[in-house]
Amino acid sequence: MFSINIYRRIRLLLSRFVNSRKFGLFFFSSRFFKTPKKIKLRNRRIDINLPSEKNMNIIFIEIFLDDTYQLEWIRNFSKKNGIQINSILDIGGNCGLTSILSRSYFPSSTIHCYEPNTELEKFLELNSKIANFKYFLEAVGGNSGMVKLNIDSYQSVLSSISSDEVGTTKQVSVKEALERFGKIDVDIVKLDCEGSEWEILKKKDIFKKVKFITMEYHLGKNNFDHARIVNVLEDLEFEIVTKLDFSSKENYGTVLAYNRNLLI
């Protein structure tokens, strides 16, 4: 077991180093890695604007170097099978890192990024101009209305929303978010919305024309039933790509799935 863990550790470090070079960076260790101010994006160096907060370097590593949303897999699968990726919906975009990475893999796509935390607008405004995506300072849920935004003052990525009739944050329905793309169907829906994903995924008809769902799911306090996400995605008739660890004692996970009715 010890040798297996060492092998996995070395493999992870090598993968992160190789991926860091794609973006003009050098990665050797998480301990010494600092959040970059510039990266290479499609053969040009761009500025990225990120908040100075706890664990932002880890978040960058997860999104860019670990490719936690498996965007490279989607690109390669799509290229191999002649699938066009024209539109991407990024729900829970924070300061826009996933939208920036999406622009790297899908240069001609229309990208909409949703983030309800208005304190992040100064980062989104700059990043959206550099990576050419549109951002909305709104939450996305199953239905439209006003909600309460619970901001984590130490890590903005952990902020969440809760139902509240006197809430001050606007929430649009996932249906409305998709309709804002106009006549084109949305190819990729990325979700990282700290628990709101379950209400969104209940809108079964909405996902009939979506090709890929890539997401971080949240099971709630003391809940480790990872089969829940499998049941929900299978009910949507999506095929899961990710190998899930059903014995995990983490109450969250990441998963990628594709629409078997469209892509088989």
Short mmCIF file of C-alpha atoms in Angstrom, two decimals:
data_model
loop_
_atom_site.label_atom_id
_atom_site.label_comp_id
_atom_site.label_asym_id
_atom_site.label_seq_id
_atom_site.Cartn_x
_atom_site.Cartn_y
_atom_site.Cartn_z
CA MET A 1 0.00 0.00 0.00
CA PHE A 2 2.85 2.38 0.85
CA SER A 3 4.49 1.85 -2.55
CA ILE A 4 1.14 2.41 -4.30
CA ASN A 5 0.69 5.72 -2.48
CA ILE A 6 4.22 6.80 -3.40
CA TYR A 7 3.54 5.91 -7.04
CA ARG A 8 0.31 7.92 -7.05
CA ARG A 9 2.06 10.87 -5.45
CA ILE A 10 4.84 10.87 -8.02
CA ARG A 11 2.34 10.50 -10.84
CA LEU A 12 0.34 13.47 -9.54
CA LEU A 13 3.44 15.66 -9.25
CA LEU A 14 4.55 14.76 -12.77
CA SER A 15 1.07 15.46 -14.15
CA ARG A 16 0.97 18.84 -12.45
CA PHE A 17 4.42 19.73 -13.75
CA VAL A 18 3.52 18.78 -17.32
CA ASN A 19 0.25 20.70 -17.17
CA SER A 20 1.94 23.73 -15.63
CA ARG A 21 4.20 24.00 -18.66
CA LYS A 22 1.13 24.27 -20.92
CA PHE A 23 0.36 27.56 -19.19
CA GLY A 24 3.94 28.82 -19.06
CA LEU A 25 4.38 27.93 -15.39
CA PHE A 26 6.66 25.70 -13.31
CA PHE A 27 5.14 23.44 -10.66
CA PHE A 28 7.31 21.45 -8.28
CA SER A 29 5.34 21.35 -5.03
CA SER A 30 2.04 22.68 -3.68
CA ARG A 31 3.89 24.05 -0.69
CA PHE A 32 6.00 26.40 -2.79
CA PHE A 33 3.55 27.13 -5.59
CA LYS A 34 2.28 30.70 -5.66
CA THR A 35 -0.84 31.80 -7.47
CA PRO A 36 0.40 33.22 -10.80
CA LYS A 37 -0.35 36.72 -12.01
CA LYS A 38 0.20 35.77 -15.65
CA ILE A 39 -0.37 32.56 -17.62
CA LYS A 40 0.02 31.48 -21.22
CA LEU A 41 -3.35 31.13 -22.91
CA ARG A 42 -3.29 29.86 -26.50
CA ASN A 43 0.24 31.08 -27.19
CA ARG A 44 -0.13 34.51 -25.60
CA ARG A 45 0.58 35.63 -22.06
CA ILE A 46 -2.36 37.10 -20.22
CA ASP A 47 -2.93 38.65 -16.82
CA ILE A 48 -5.22 36.85 -14.41
CA ASN A 49 -6.84 38.69 -11.55
CA LEU A 50 -7.53 36.73 -8.38
CA PRO A 51 -8.39 37.62 -4.80
CA SER A 52 -5.70 37.32 -2.15
CA GLU A 53 -7.40 34.78 0.05
CA LYS A 54 -6.72 31.48 1.74
CA ASN A 55 -6.09 28.50 -0.53
CA MET A 56 -6.43 30.41 -3.84
CA ASN A 57 -3.22 28.69 -4.97
CA ILE A 58 -4.82 25.29 -4.28
CA ILE A 59 -7.94 26.28 -6.20
CA PHE A 60 -5.78 27.31 -9.16
CA ILE A 61 -3.92 23.99 -8.99
CA GLU A 62 -7.16 22.01 -8.92
CA ILE A 63 -8.75 23.84 -11.86
CA PHE A 64 -5.74 24.34 -14.14
CA LEU A 65 -3.18 21.67 -13.22
CA ASP A 66 -5.49 18.86 -12.10
CA ASP A 67 -8.24 19.81 -14.58
CA THR A 68 -10.82 18.92 -11.96
CA TYR A 69 -13.69 19.55 -14.40
CA GLN A 70 -12.03 17.35 -17.05
CA LEU A 71 -12.27 19.96 -19.79
CA GLU A 72 -9.35 18.45 -21.67
CA TRP A 73 -11.16 15.09 -21.75
CA ILE A 74 -14.24 16.82 -23.17
CA ARG A 75 -12.15 18.54 -25.82
CA ASN A 76 -10.38 15.34 -26.86
CA PHE A 77 -13.60 13.29 -26.86
CA SER A 78 -15.39 15.95 -28.88
CA LYS A 79 -12.57 16.27 -31.40
CA LYS A 80 -12.37 12.50 -31.87
CA ASN A 81 -16.12 12.21 -32.42
CA GLY A 82 -16.66 15.33 -34.49
CA ILE A 83 -18.64 17.15 -31.79
CA GLN A 84 -18.75 20.93 -31.86
CA ILE A 85 -18.58 22.77 -28.53
CA ASN A 86 -20.25 26.12 -29.18
CA SER A 87 -21.51 27.16 -25.75
CA ILE A 88 -20.55 26.73 -22.09
CA LEU A 89 -22.53 27.63 -18.97
CA ASP A 90 -20.32 28.12 -15.91
CA ILE A 91 -22.50 28.13 -12.77
CA GLY A 92 -20.61 29.09 -9.64
CA GLY A 93 -17.79 30.79 -11.50
CA ASN A 94 -16.19 32.66 -8.59
CA CYS A 95 -13.57 34.91 -10.22
CA GLY A 96 -13.72 33.13 -13.58
CA LEU A 97 -10.91 30.56 -13.49
CA THR A 98 -12.97 27.78 -15.10
CA SER A 99 -14.22 30.18 -17.78
CA ILE A 100 -10.62 31.17 -18.54
CA LEU A 101 -9.59 27.53 -18.83
CA SER A 102 -12.64 26.83 -21.00
CA ARG A 103 -11.48 29.56 -23.37
CA SER A 104 -8.15 27.76 -23.67
CA TYR A 105 -9.75 24.47 -24.72
CA PHE A 106 -12.72 25.86 -26.65
CA PRO A 107 -11.52 29.09 -28.29
CA SER A 108 -14.62 29.80 -30.37
CA SER A 109 -17.27 28.99 -27.75
CA THR A 110 -19.71 31.41 -26.18
CA ILE A 111 -19.12 31.30 -22.42
CA HIS A 112 -21.48 32.61 -19.74
CA CYS A 113 -20.23 32.73 -16.16
CA TYR A 114 -22.57 33.14 -13.16
CA GLU A 115 -21.38 34.32 -9.76
CA PRO A 116 -23.71 35.86 -7.12
CA ASN A 117 -20.95 37.36 -4.93
CA THR A 118 -20.74 40.98 -6.06
CA GLU A 119 -17.47 41.41 -4.16
CA LEU A 120 -15.82 39.39 -6.94
CA GLU A 121 -16.97 41.67 -9.76
CA LYS A 122 -13.65 43.55 -9.92
CA PHE A 123 -11.91 40.26 -10.72
CA LEU A 124 -14.61 39.00 -13.07
CA GLU A 125 -14.69 42.25 -15.00
CA LEU A 126 -10.97 42.09 -15.81
CA ASN A 127 -10.82 38.34 -16.41
CA SER A 128 -13.89 38.37 -18.65
CA LYS A 129 -12.34 40.99 -20.93
CA ILE A 130 -9.05 39.11 -21.16
CA ALA A 131 -10.61 35.67 -21.80
CA ASN A 132 -13.67 36.92 -23.70
CA PHE A 133 -16.54 35.57 -21.64
CA LYS A 134 -19.71 37.19 -20.32
CA TYR A 135 -20.43 37.25 -16.61
CA PHE A 136 -23.65 37.66 -14.61
CA LEU A 137 -23.73 38.66 -10.95
CA GLU A 138 -26.60 36.30 -10.20
CA ALA A 139 -27.17 32.95 -8.58
CA VAL A 140 -28.63 30.11 -10.62
CA GLY A 141 -31.16 27.68 -9.18
CA GLY A 142 -34.15 25.59 -10.01
CA ASN A 143 -36.42 28.66 -9.98
CA SER A 144 -36.12 32.43 -10.18
CA GLY A 145 -36.44 34.63 -7.09
CA MET A 146 -34.49 36.36 -4.35
CA VAL A 147 -32.14 34.36 -2.13
CA LYS A 148 -29.73 34.91 0.72
CA LEU A 149 -26.03 34.76 -0.10
CA ASN A 150 -23.92 33.20 2.68
CA ILE A 151 -20.42 34.53 2.07
CA ASP A 152 -17.40 32.69 3.44
CA SER A 153 -15.07 35.57 4.36
CA TYR A 154 -11.99 33.35 4.18
CA GLN A 155 -12.67 31.35 1.01
CA SER A 156 -15.13 32.89 -1.44
CA VAL A 157 -15.43 29.59 -3.33
CA LEU A 158 -17.25 28.15 -0.31
CA SER A 159 -19.99 30.78 -0.35
CA SER A 160 -23.50 29.38 -0.75
CA ILE A 161 -27.09 30.50 -1.15
CA SER A 162 -30.21 29.69 0.83
CA SER A 163 -33.91 30.35 0.29
CA ASP A 164 -35.03 33.59 1.87
CA GLU A 165 -38.04 35.68 0.85
CA VAL A 166 -36.29 38.85 1.99
CA GLY A 167 -32.94 37.89 0.48
CA THR A 168 -31.04 40.54 -1.45
CA THR A 169 -29.38 38.33 -4.08
CA LYS A 170 -31.09 37.73 -7.40
CA GLN A 171 -31.42 34.13 -8.56
CA VAL A 172 -32.37 33.17 -12.11
CA SER A 173 -33.69 29.76 -13.06
CA VAL A 174 -31.40 27.42 -14.95
CA LYS A 175 -33.99 27.59 -17.75
CA GLU A 176 -33.49 31.34 -18.04
CA ALA A 177 -29.70 30.98 -17.94
CA LEU A 178 -29.86 28.55 -20.87
CA GLU A 179 -32.28 30.77 -22.80
CA ARG A 180 -29.81 33.67 -22.62
CA PHE A 181 -27.66 31.84 -25.16
CA GLY A 182 -30.38 32.50 -27.72
CA LYS A 183 -31.07 29.90 -30.37
CA ILE A 184 -27.95 27.81 -29.75
CA ASP A 185 -28.12 24.80 -27.43
CA VAL A 186 -25.74 24.74 -24.47
CA ASP A 187 -23.09 22.06 -24.90
CA ILE A 188 -21.39 22.07 -21.48
CA VAL A 189 -22.92 22.89 -18.12
CA LYS A 190 -20.40 23.23 -15.31
CA LEU A 191 -21.78 23.31 -11.76
CA ASP A 192 -20.09 24.24 -8.51
CA CYS A 193 -22.75 25.92 -6.41
CA GLU A 194 -22.33 24.48 -2.91
CA GLY A 195 -25.51 22.41 -2.75
CA SER A 196 -27.79 24.28 -5.18
CA GLU A 197 -26.95 21.71 -7.88
CA TRP A 198 -29.64 19.31 -6.65
CA GLU A 199 -32.48 21.74 -7.36
CA ILE A 200 -30.97 22.55 -10.75
CA LEU A 201 -30.66 18.88 -11.71
CA LYS A 202 -34.34 18.29 -10.91
CA LYS A 203 -35.18 20.24 -14.08
CA LYS A 204 -34.93 17.14 -16.21
CA ASP A 205 -36.28 18.57 -19.46
CA ILE A 206 -33.72 21.37 -19.39
CA PHE A 207 -30.83 18.93 -19.86
CA LYS A 208 -32.18 17.01 -22.86
CA LYS A 209 -30.06 19.04 -25.30
CA VAL A 210 -27.02 19.52 -23.04
CA LYS A 211 -24.08 17.36 -24.16
CA PHE A 212 -21.89 17.38 -21.03
CA ILE A 213 -22.34 18.02 -17.31
CA THR A 214 -19.16 18.53 -15.29
CA MET A 215 -19.51 19.42 -11.66
CA GLU A 216 -18.55 19.39 -8.02
CA TYR A 217 -21.42 17.94 -6.00
CA HIS A 218 -22.08 18.47 -2.30
CA LEU A 219 -23.84 15.88 -0.17
CA GLY A 220 -24.37 17.91 2.99
CA LYS A 221 -23.09 17.54 6.53
CA ASN A 222 -22.28 13.95 7.55
CA ASN A 223 -23.65 12.58 4.29
CA PHE A 224 -21.32 10.30 2.32
CA ASP A 225 -23.82 8.71 -0.06
CA HIS A 226 -21.97 9.20 -3.35
CA ALA A 227 -24.48 6.98 -5.10
CA ARG A 228 -26.87 9.92 -4.96
CA ILE A 229 -25.15 11.72 -7.84
CA VAL A 230 -25.10 8.51 -9.86
CA ASN A 231 -28.85 8.08 -9.45
CA VAL A 232 -29.56 11.69 -10.42
CA LEU A 233 -27.38 11.60 -13.55
CA GLU A 234 -28.73 8.24 -14.65
CA ASP A 235 -32.25 9.61 -14.28
CA LEU A 236 -31.20 12.41 -16.65
CA GLU A 237 -29.90 9.68 -19.02
CA PHE A 238 -26.29 10.83 -18.73
CA GLU A 239 -23.38 8.39 -18.88
CA ILE A 240 -20.81 8.91 -16.11
CA VAL A 241 -17.18 9.13 -17.21
CA THR A 242 -15.55 9.67 -13.82
CA LYS A 243 -14.59 6.69 -11.68
CA LEU A 244 -16.23 7.51 -8.37
CA ASP A 245 -15.00 6.36 -4.98
CA PHE A 246 -18.16 5.20 -3.21
CA SER A 247 -16.20 4.52 -0.01
CA SER A 248 -14.97 8.11 0.24
CA LYS A 249 -15.56 9.80 3.58
CA GLU A 250 -15.65 13.22 1.93
CA ASN A 251 -19.10 14.77 1.61
CA TYR A 252 -18.38 16.12 -1.85
CA GLY A 253 -16.89 14.95 -5.13
CA THR A 254 -16.45 15.79 -8.81
CA VAL A 255 -18.05 14.03 -11.73
CA LEU A 256 -18.21 14.29 -15.53
CA ALA A 257 -21.03 12.80 -17.57
CA TYR A 258 -22.29 13.00 -21.14
CA ASN A 259 -25.76 12.80 -22.62
CA ARG A 260 -26.10 9.25 -23.96
CA ASN A 261 -29.06 10.23 -26.12
CA LEU A 262 -26.97 12.80 -28.01
CA LEU A 263 -23.50 11.29 -28.04
CA ILE A 264 -23.97 7.55 -28.55
#
